[in-house]
Coordinates of C-alpha atoms and ligand atoms in Angstrom, one line a residue:
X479 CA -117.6 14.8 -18.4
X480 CA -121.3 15.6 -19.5
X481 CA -122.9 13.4 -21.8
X482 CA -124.2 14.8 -25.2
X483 CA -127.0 14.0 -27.6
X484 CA -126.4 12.3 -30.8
X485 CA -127.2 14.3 -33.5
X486 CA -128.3 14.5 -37.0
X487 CA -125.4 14.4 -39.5
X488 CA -124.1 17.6 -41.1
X489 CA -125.6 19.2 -38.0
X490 CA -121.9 19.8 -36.5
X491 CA -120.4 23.6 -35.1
X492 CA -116.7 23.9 -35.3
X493 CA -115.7 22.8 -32.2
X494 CA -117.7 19.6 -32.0
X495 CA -116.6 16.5 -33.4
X496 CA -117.8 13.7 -34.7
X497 CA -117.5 10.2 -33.3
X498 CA -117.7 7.8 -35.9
X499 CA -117.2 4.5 -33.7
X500 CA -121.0 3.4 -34.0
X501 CA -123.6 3.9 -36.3
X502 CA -125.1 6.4 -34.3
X503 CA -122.1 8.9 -35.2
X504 CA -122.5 11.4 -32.3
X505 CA -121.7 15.0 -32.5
X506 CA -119.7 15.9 -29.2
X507 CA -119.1 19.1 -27.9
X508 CA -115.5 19.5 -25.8
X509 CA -115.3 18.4 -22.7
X510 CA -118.2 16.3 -23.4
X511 CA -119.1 12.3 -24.4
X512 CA -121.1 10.9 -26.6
X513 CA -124.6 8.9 -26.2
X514 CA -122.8 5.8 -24.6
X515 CA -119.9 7.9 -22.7
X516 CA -117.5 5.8 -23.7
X517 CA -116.0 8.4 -26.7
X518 CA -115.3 11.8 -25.4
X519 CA -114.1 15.1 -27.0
X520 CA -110.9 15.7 -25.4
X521 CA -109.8 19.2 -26.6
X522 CA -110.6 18.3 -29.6
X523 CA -109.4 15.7 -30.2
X524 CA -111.9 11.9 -29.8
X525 CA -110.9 9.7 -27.5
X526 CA -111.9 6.3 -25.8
X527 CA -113.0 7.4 -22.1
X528 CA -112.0 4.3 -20.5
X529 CA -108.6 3.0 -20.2
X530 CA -107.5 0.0 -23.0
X531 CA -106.4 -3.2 -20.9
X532 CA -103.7 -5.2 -20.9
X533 CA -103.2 -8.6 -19.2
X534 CA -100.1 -9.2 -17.8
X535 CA -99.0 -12.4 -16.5
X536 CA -96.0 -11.5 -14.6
X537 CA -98.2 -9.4 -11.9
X538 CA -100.3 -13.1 -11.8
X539 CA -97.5 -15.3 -10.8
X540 CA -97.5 -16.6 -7.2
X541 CA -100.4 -14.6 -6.0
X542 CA -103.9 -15.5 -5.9
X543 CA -105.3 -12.7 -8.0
X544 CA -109.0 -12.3 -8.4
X545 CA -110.8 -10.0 -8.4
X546 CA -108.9 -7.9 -11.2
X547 CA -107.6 -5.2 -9.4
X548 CA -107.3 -1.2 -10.9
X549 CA -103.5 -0.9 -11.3
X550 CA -101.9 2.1 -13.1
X551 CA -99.6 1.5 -16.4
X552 CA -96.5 1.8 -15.2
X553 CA -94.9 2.1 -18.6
X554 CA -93.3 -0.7 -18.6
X555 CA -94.1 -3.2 -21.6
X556 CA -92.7 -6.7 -20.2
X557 CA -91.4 -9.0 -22.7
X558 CA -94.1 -9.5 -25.3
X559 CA -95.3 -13.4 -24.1
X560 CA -96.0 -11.6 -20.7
X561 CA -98.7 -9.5 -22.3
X562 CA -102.2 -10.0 -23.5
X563 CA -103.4 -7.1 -25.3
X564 CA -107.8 -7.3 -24.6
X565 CA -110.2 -5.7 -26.3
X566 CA -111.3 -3.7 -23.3
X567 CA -111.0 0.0 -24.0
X568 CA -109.9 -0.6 -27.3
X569 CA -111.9 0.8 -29.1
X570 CA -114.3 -0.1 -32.3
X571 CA -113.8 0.6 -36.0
X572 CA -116.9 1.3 -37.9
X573 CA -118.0 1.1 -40.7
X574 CA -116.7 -2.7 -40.3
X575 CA -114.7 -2.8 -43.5
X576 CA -111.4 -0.7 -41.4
X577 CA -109.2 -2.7 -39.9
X578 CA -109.8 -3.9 -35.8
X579 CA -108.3 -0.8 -33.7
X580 CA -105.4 -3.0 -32.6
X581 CA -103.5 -5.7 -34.3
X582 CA -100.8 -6.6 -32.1
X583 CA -97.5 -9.1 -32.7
X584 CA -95.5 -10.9 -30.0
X585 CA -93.1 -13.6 -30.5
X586 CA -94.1 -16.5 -28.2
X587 CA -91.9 -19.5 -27.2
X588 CA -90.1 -18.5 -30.9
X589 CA -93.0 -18.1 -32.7
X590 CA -94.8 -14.9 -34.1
X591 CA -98.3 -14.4 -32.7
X592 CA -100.7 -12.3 -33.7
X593 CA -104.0 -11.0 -31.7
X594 CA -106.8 -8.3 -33.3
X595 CA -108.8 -7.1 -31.1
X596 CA -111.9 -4.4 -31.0
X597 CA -114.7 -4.0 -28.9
X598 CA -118.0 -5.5 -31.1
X599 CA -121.2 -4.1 -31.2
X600 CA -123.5 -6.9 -30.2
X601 CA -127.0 -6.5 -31.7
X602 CA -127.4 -10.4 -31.5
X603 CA -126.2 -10.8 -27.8
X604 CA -127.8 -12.0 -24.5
X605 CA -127.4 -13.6 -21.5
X606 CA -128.0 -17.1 -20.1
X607 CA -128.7 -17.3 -16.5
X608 CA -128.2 -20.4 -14.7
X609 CA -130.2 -19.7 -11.1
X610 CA -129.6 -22.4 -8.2
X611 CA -133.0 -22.9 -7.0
X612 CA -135.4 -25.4 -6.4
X613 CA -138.2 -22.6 -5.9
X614 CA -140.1 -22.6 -8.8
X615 CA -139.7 -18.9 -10.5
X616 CA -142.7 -19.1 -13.1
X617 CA -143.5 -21.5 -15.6
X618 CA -141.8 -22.4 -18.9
X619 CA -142.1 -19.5 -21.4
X620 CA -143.3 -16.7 -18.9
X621 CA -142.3 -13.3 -19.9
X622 CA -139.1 -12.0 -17.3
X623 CA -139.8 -8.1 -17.1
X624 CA -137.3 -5.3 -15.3
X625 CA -139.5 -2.4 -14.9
X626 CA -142.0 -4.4 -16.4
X627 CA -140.3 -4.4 -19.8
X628 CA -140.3 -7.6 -21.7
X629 CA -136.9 -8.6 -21.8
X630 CA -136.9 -12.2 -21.6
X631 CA -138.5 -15.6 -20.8
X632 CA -137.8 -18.8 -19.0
X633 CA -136.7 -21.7 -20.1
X634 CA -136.0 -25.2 -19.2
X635 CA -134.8 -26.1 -15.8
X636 CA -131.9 -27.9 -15.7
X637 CA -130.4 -30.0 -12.3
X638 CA -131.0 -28.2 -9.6
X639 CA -131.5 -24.6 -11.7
X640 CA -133.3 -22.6 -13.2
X641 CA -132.6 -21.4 -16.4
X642 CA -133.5 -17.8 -18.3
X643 CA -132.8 -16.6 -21.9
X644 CA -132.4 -12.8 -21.2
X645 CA -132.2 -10.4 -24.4
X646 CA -131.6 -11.6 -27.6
X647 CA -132.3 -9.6 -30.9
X648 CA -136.2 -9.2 -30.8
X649 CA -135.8 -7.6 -27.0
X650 CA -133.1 -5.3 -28.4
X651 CA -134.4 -4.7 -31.2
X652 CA -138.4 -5.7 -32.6
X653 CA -140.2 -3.8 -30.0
X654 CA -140.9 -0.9 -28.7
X655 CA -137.9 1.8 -28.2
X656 CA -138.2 1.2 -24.3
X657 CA -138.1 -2.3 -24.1
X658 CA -134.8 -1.8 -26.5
X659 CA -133.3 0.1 -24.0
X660 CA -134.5 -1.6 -20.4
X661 CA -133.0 -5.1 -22.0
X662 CA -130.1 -3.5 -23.1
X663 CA -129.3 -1.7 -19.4
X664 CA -130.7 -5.0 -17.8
X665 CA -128.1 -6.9 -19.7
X666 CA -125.3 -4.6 -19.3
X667 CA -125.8 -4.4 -15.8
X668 CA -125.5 -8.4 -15.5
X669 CA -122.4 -9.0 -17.4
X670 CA -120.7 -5.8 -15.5
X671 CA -121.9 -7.9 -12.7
X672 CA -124.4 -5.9 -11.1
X673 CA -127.9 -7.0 -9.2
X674 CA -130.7 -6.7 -11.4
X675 CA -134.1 -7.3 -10.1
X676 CA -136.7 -9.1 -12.6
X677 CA -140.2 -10.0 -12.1
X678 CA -141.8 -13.1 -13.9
X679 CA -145.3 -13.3 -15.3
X680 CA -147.4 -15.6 -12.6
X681 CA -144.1 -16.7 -10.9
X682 CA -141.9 -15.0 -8.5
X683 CA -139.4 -11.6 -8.2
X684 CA -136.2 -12.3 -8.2
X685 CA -132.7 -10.7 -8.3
X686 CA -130.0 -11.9 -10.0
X687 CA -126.0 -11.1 -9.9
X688 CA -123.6 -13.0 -11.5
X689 CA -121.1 -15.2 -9.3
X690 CA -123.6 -14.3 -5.8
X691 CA -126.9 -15.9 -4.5
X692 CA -129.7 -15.4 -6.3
X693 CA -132.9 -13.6 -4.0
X694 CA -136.0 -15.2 -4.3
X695 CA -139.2 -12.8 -3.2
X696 CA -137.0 -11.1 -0.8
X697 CA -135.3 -14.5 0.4
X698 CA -131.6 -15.1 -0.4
X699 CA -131.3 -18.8 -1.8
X700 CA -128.8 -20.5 0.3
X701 CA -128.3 -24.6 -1.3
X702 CA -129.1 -25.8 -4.4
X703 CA -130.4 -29.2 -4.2
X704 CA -128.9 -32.6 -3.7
X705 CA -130.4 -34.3 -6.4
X706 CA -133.8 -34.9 -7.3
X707 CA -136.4 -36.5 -4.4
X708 CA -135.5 -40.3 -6.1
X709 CA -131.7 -39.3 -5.8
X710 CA -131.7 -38.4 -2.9
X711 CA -133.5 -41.7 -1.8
X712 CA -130.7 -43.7 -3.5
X713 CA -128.3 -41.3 -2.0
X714 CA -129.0 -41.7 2.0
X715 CA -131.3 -44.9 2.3
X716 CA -128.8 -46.6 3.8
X717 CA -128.1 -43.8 6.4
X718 CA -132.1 -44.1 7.3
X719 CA -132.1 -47.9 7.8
X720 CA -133.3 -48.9 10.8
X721 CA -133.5 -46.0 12.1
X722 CA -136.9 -44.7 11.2
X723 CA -139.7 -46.9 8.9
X724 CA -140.6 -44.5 6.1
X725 CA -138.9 -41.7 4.2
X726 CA -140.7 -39.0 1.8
X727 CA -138.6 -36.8 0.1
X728 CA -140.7 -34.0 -1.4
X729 CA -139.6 -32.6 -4.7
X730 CA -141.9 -30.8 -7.3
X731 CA -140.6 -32.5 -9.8
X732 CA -139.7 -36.4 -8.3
X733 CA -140.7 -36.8 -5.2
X734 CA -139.2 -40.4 -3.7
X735 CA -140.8 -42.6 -1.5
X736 CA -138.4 -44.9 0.8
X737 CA -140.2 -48.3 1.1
X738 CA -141.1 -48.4 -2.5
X739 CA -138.2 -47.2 -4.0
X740 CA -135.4 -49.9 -5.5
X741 CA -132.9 -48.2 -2.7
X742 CA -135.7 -49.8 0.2
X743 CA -136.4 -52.7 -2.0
X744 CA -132.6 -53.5 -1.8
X745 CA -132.2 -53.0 1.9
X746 CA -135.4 -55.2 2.9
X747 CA -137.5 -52.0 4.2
X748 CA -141.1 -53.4 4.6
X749 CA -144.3 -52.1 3.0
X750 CA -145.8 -49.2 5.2
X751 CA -149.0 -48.3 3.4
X752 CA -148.4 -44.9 3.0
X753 CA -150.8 -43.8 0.2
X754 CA -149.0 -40.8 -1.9
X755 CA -150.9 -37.9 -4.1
X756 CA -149.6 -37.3 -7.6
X757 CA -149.2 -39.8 -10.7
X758 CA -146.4 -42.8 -9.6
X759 CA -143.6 -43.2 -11.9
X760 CA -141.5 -45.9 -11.5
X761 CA -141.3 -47.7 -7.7
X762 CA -141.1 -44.9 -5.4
X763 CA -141.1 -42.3 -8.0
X764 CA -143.7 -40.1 -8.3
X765 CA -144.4 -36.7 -10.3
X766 CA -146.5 -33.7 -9.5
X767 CA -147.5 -34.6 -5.6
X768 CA -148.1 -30.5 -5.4
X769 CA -148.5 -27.4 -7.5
X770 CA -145.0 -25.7 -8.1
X771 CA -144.2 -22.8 -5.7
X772 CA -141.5 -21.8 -3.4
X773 CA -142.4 -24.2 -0.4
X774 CA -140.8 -27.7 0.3
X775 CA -138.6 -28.7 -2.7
X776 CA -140.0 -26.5 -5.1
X777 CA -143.7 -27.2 -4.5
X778 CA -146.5 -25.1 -3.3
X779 CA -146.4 -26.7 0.1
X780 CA -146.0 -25.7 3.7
X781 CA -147.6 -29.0 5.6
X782 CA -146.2 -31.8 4.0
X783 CA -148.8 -34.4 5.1
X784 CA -150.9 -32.6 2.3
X785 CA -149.4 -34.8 -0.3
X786 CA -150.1 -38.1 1.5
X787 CA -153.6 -40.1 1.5
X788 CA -154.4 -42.0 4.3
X789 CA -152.4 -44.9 5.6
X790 CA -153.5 -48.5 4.6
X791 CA -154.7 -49.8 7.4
X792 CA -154.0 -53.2 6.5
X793 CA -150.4 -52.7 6.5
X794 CA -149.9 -50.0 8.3
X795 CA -149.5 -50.0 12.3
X796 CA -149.4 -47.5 15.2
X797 CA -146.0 -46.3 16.1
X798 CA -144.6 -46.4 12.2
X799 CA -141.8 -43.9 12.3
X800 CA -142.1 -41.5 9.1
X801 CA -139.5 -38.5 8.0
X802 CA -140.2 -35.9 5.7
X803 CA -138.0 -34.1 4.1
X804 CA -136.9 -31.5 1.4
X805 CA -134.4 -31.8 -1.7
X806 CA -132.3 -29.8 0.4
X807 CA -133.3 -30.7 3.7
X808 CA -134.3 -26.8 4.5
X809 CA -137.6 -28.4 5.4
X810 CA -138.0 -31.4 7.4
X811 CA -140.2 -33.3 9.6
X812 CA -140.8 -36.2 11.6
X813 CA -144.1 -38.1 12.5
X814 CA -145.3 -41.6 14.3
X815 CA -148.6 -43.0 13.5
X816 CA -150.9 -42.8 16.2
X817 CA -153.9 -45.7 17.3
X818 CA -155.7 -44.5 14.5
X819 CA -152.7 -44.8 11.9
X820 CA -153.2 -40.8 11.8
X821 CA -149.2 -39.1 11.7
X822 CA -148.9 -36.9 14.5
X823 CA -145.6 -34.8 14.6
X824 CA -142.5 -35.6 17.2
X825 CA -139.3 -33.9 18.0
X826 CA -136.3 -35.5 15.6
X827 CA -134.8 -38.0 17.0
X828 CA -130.9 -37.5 17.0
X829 CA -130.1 -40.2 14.6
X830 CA -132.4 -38.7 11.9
X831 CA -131.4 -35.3 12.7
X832 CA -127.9 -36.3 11.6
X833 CA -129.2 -37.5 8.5
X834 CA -130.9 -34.2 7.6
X835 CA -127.5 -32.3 8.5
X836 CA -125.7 -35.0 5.9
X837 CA -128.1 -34.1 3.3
X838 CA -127.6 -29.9 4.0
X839 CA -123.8 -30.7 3.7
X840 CA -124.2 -32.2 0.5
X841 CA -125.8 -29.0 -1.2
X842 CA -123.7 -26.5 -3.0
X843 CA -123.8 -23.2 -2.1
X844 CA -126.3 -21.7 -4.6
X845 CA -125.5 -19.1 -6.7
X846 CA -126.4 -16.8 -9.8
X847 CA -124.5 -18.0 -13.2
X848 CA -125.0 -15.1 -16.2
X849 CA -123.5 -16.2 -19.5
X850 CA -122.8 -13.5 -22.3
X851 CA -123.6 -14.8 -26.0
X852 CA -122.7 -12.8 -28.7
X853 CA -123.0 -13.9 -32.7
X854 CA -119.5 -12.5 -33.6
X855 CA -119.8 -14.5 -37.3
X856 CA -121.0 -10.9 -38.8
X857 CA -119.4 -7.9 -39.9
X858 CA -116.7 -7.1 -37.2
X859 CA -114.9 -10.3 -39.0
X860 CA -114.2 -7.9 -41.9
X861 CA -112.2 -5.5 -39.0
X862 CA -109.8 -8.8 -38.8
X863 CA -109.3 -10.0 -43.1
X864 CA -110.4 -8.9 -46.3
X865 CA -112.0 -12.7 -46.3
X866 CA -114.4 -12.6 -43.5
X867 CA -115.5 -16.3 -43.8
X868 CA -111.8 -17.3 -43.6
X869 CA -112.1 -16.3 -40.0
X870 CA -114.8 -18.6 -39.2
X871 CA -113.2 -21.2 -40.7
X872 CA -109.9 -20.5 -38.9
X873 CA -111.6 -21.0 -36.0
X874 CA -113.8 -23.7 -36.5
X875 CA -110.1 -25.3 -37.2
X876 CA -109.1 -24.3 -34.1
X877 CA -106.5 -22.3 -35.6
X878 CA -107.0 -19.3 -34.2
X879 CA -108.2 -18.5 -30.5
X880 CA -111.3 -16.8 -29.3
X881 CA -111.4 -14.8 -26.2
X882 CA -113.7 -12.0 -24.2
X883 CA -111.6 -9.6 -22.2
X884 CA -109.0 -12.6 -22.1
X885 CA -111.1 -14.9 -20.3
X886 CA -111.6 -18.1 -22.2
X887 CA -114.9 -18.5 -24.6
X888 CA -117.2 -21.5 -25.9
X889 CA -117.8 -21.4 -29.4
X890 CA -120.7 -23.3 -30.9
X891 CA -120.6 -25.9 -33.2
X892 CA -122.3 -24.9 -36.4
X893 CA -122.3 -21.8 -38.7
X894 CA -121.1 -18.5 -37.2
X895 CA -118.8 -17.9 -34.8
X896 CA -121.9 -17.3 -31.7
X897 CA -119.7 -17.7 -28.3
X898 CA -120.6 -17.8 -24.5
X899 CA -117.9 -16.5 -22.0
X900 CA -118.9 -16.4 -18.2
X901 CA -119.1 -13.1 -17.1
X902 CA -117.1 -13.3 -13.6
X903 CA -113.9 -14.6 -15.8
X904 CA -114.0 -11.3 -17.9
X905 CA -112.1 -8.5 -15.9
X906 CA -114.7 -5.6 -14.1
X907 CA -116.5 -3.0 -16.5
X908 CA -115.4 -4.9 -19.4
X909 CA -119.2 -4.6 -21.0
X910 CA -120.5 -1.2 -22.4
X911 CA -123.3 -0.5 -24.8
X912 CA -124.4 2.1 -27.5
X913 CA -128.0 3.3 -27.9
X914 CA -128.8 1.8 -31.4
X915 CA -129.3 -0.3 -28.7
X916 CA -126.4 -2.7 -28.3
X917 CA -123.6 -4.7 -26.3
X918 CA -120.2 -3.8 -26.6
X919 CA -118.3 -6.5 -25.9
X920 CA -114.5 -7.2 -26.0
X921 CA -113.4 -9.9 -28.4
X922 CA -109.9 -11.1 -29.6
X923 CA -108.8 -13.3 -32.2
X924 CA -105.3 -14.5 -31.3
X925 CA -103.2 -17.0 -33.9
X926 CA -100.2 -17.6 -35.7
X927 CA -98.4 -14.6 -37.9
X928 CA -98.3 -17.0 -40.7
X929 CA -102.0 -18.2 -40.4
X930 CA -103.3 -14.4 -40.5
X931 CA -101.4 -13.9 -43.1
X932 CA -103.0 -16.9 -44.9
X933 CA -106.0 -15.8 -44.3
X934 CA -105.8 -12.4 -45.6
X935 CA -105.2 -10.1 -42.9
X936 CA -104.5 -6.9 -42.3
X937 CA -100.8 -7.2 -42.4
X938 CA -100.2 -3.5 -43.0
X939 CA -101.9 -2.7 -39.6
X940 CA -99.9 -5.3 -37.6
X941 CA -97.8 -3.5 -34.8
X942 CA -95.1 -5.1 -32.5
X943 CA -96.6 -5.2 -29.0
X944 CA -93.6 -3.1 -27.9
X945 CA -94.7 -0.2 -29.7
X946 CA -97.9 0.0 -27.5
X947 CA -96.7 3.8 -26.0
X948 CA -97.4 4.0 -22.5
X949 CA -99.7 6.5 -21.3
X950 CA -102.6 6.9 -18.6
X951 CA -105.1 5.8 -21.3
X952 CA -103.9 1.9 -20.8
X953 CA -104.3 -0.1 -18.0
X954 CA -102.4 -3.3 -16.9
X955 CA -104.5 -5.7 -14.9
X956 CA -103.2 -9.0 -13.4
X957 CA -103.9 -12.3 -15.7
X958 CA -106.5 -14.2 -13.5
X959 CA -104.6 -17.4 -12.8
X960 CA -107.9 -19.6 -13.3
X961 CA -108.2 -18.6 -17.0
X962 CA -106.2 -20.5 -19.8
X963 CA -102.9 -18.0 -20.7
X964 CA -104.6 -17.1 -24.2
X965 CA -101.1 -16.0 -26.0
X966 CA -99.7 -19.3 -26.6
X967 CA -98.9 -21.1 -29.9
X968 CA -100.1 -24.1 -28.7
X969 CA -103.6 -22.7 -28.7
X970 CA -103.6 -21.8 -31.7
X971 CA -102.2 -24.9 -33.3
X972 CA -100.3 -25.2 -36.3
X973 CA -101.8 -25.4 -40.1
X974 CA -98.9 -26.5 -41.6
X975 CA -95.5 -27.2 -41.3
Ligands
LIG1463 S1 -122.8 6.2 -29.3 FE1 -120.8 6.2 -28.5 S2 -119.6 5.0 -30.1 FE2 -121.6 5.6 -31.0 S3 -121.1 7.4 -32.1 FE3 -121.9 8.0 -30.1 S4 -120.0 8.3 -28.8 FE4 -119.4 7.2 -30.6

């Protein structure tokens, strides 16, 4: 199908019709969609392009079943406990005051459950992305860009990671009409788990995909480190004794220092006189020894005997045996001083080499982590009760369950009800958008018959799960065996009796 324009209201010939799903409230000729292709005029008649999905867990059992794969409805509903009705193709109801498109009821281990779902419209929405690298990307703050569109910045670094805040309300929304739309495709592209290449301001070009390794200026990132420069220095100083004099392990942010270090201190390892650059810590511990960059552990460096002074030659003697080494032991090596206590670079000895292998075997394989967050403590509550703020409440009382496309959520603590769902959990193409702009993301609300009741739902719109007809328009995917079975009373606990 051909995608249409939106157009002004009351602008409408007789054979277009009008989607009313979103606020933009496209005009679409037949045979055409609307502005975000997911509604379509089907001979007249408006439907939702994509198929709606159901989980079923029967099709999960004994297999290992990931990724989702693109099954056909067979027509076949399986008994109710065995399906998970998602948000995904559902649908949305606008304005927010109709009820959620489907409010389905199941009877599970004798009790009746009851799951609304609809596909939100995120305006307050973006991504978290968790980036295993010790390369440093940019500095705190910087501006990301995709095609050179503001549409994020970075944030602190956490163990190991980087860390950037992608999208959020005043990327979507408080700037220009471009930078609206470039977040919103940049985002949708990331939790549909696509590559999206970002640039950050004074740092360095990156792509990211969700659940693969990220690519650093043109580099894939293979390891994520083993722990800071002092970690590693408690980790393998043992392995080291004896076998050479003097360790550095360089790390932008702690680089560690064998003989002074507890870890040597312990184990007897004598004074060497190395001198370091940077400001000392603690014992062995010291900060900044370099500029950030994406050379030895994160720093600016390519010759690591840039971030030493020169041996004291009071302690120091010829023939001290010194190793140098990265957090992830991509970068290594090893020097003996010569007559005039100068480091002059050797081949590894065997027993060191061994060492450096230990410390690449004990890094993960790094990878790209993109985290949806959506603020769903607005209006699309009023699609589920009468009493929107009873729904918050019910699941701040972990009364009623929260899921994305069935895969298992984290709801803040605090007002709202502002979630995080890991994208490679939530089955393929689960994500769309609309061009106010905005997320579409699946959500479902799954509890006890009794508790929706009590908190003044839309018990005229709930429909046995049986009574889904079957049709090409629904699709049944396997239940991911990794994610939590979301249809079960225990889940939802019980308010009273
Ligand atoms: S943008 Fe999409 S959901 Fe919104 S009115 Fe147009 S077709 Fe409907």
């Amino acid at each position: 199908m051909q995608n249409d324009q939106a157009a002004a209201p009351g602008a409408a010939r007789d054979d277009k019709i009008r989607c009313d799903a979103c606020p933009v409230m496209c005009y679409i000729k037949p045979g055409m969609t609307g502005a975000c292709d997911r509604y379509a005029n089907h001979e007249g008649e408006l439907v939702r392009v994509d198929p709606h999905v159901v989980l079923e867990r029967t099709l999960a059992q004994g297999g290992n079943v990931v990724p989702f794969n693109r099954g056909e409805w067979d027509g076949t509903i399986v008994q109710g406990e065995e399906t998970f009705v998602t948000a995904i193709g559902a649908g949305t109801t606008y304005p927010d005051y109709k009820p959620a498109p489907f409010i389905v009821s199941s009877e599970v281990d004798g009790v009746d459950m009851v799951t609304v779902v609809t596909e939100g419209i995120f305006s307050y929405c973006g991504v978290k992305v968790k980036i295993d690298t010790d390369r440093h990307l940019g500095p705190e703050q910087a501006t990301v860009r995709v095609e050179g569109e503001a549409v994020g910045h970075v944030t602190t670094g956490e163990y190991g990671s980087q860390m950037l805040s992608l999208g959020g309300v005043h990327h979507l929304t408080g700037s220009s009409k471009k930078e609206g739309r470039v977040t919103c495709d940049a985002l949708l592209d990331l939790c549909n788990g696509k590559a999206v290449e970002m640039t950050i301001d004074d740092g360095a070009t990156v792509v990211v995909q969700a659940g693969k390794p990220p690519i650093v200026n043109g580099v894939a990132e293979e390891r994520m480190r083993v722990g800071c420069g002092s970690a590693t220095i408690g980790m393998f100083a043992k392995q080291w004794h004896g076998k050479v004099d003097e360790v550095v392990v360089v790390d932008d942010h702690i680089t560690g220092v064998l003989s002074e270090h507890q870890a040597g201190k312990l184990l007897d390892i004598p004074e060497t006189g190395i001198k370091m650059k940077g400001r000392r810590s603690t014992p062995g511990r010291y900060f900044q020894v370099a500029e950030p960059g994406t050379g030895w552990g994160g720093t600016n460096i390519s010759d690591p005997l840039s971030i030493l002074g020169p041996f004291d030659p009071k302690v120091a003697r010829p023939g001290l045996r010194l190793l140098m080494v990265s957090t992830t032991g991509e970068h290594h090596a090893y020097y003996e001083l010569d007559e005039a206590l100068t480091p002059v670079e050797r081949a590894l000895p065997e027993a060191l080499s061994q060492s450096v292998e230990r410390i690449k075997e004990n890094c993960e394989p790094a990878l790209c982590t993109v985290l949806f967050m959506g603020g769903a403590g607005g209006s699309l509550r009023a699609g589920v009760t009468e009493n929107p703020v009873r729904l918050t409440l019910s699941v701040k009382d972990a009364l009623t369950y929260v899921t994305c496309g069935g895969a298992p959520v984290y709801v803040w603590p605090g007002g709202g009800i502002t979630f995080m769902v890991d994208v490679t959990r939530v089955p393929e193409n689960a994500f769309g958008y609309v061009p106010t702009p905005a997320l579409v993301a699946p959500i479902e609300f799954t509890m006890r018959l009794s508790d929706y009741e009590a908190l003044g739902g839309h018990m005229g719109e709930v429909r046995p799960v049986s009574s889904l007809e079957p049709g090409e328009a629904r699709r049944q995917v396997p239940h991911r065996l990794d994610n939590p079975w979301p249809l079960s009373p225990q889940k939802a606990k019980r308010s009273h009796g």
